[in-house]
C-alpha angles and dihedrals in degrees: 000000000000117000121240125242115279093242093050094046094048092048091051091048090052090051091048089063092059118104100260095218120147121259133163113253103164136063094261110089092199094065126074124200122197117247092243094052092042093054092046092052094046093051098043097251117151115267128188122203118219128194125232104210089084087059098048102031105018103070142355128272129294093018090060093054094047091049092049092051092046092050091050090048091052090052090051093045089056094053105265137104116245119226112190109193128212141139113247120187089342095310119116105225123200105199121014129216122222094266091053092046090053092047091053092045092052092048091060113167093355085081107086116250099240125204124170092277091056100049099090093046094049091048095044093050093042093236132152115258133188108209122233124207093278095049093043091051090050094054094040090055091046093060097033105258106149100188127058127182124204139153101249134335126238121251147163109330121231109275086019089142086072102032099036087221100159123158118245086227088081097052089044089056087052095056110024121073099223125121112233118205110199143145088255123262123335107265091230085076136072101268100185092051090045091056090047090052092049089052090053088052090052094243118158107230116197132175123217114238093337140078095220130075110247121233102218100248092035134046096233138044102176089250121115122220125227093231140022128209122196105186142027088251092057089049091050092051091052092050091047093050092047092053096042091051089055091226088158096219136097132252124234115212109190116204118192118231114257113272094242091059098039109121124222107274093218092049093051094044091051091050091047093052091051092048092048091052090051092047091053091047090053093041092237108166143148121030091343092065101072096051089047093049094047092048093049093046088052091051094046092049093047095247095310094118094052091051089051091048093054092046094052093048090054091048091049090050092055094048093041091053091051090050090050091050091049091049093050090051091048092051091052 
């Protein structure tokens, strides 16, 4: 992992020593931003948004807490400030302290999986919500965080041409100017149709150091991308141009999983087909389907898919932080 510049690292370390209490720093009184994130944003330091559904719904406790802490540490080690986003007791929080991270991790699936459509309800009823890609993008844009790191985005579900089951992540990318760094689209989904839908939404889809769109657990999907980026600086220039042109949409930067963690495509596909058959037999649909499929694929592969999932999130965090640093330097 490449080291960050001395000035960036020292600034982030100084911010780490701040009391990470919550305080409002934007015009919306319903949203609270941590002191560390607030100061970083106000001084032009790089900030990386992180979702919370992966903590509550992606893996069991305490593995979820350890992964969340490790991902935040990777962001810091690469010169940026992490801002994990969640809704706690009806309050959207941008940047969580350790106590809040642990609370969310212990909640697990009792925290509501919160997409854009659910935000108002979770806030109004003072519930706890773990933000998906769409909700995290919404809040990141609200407070001015331009880069968001996740594992994989949602997409068009298999047989989506009949069910119309299309993730709100895709429409959010079409209307919210935040760059999303992910390992592509989860391979349990219909990747070609997902890319077609993103094109319809006007979303720039780029792959990092490859010409092919990655498929989450594997490096390749068989789908070519319209543009390739080979460095954090190239990514930063694309994000900067997209924002300055006021295109109004996000950018998807797809980062392939590291070769040593790439699962066998045939193994994963076989597990996915089995999981899909079971989901249909149990009538599991909507936002419950993806967590079920990922959990079953992990069981069928003997834990290999979860290990790959954690590895790709960490890799994305390192690259996303470098992109955020490059963008902050460009904006100076």
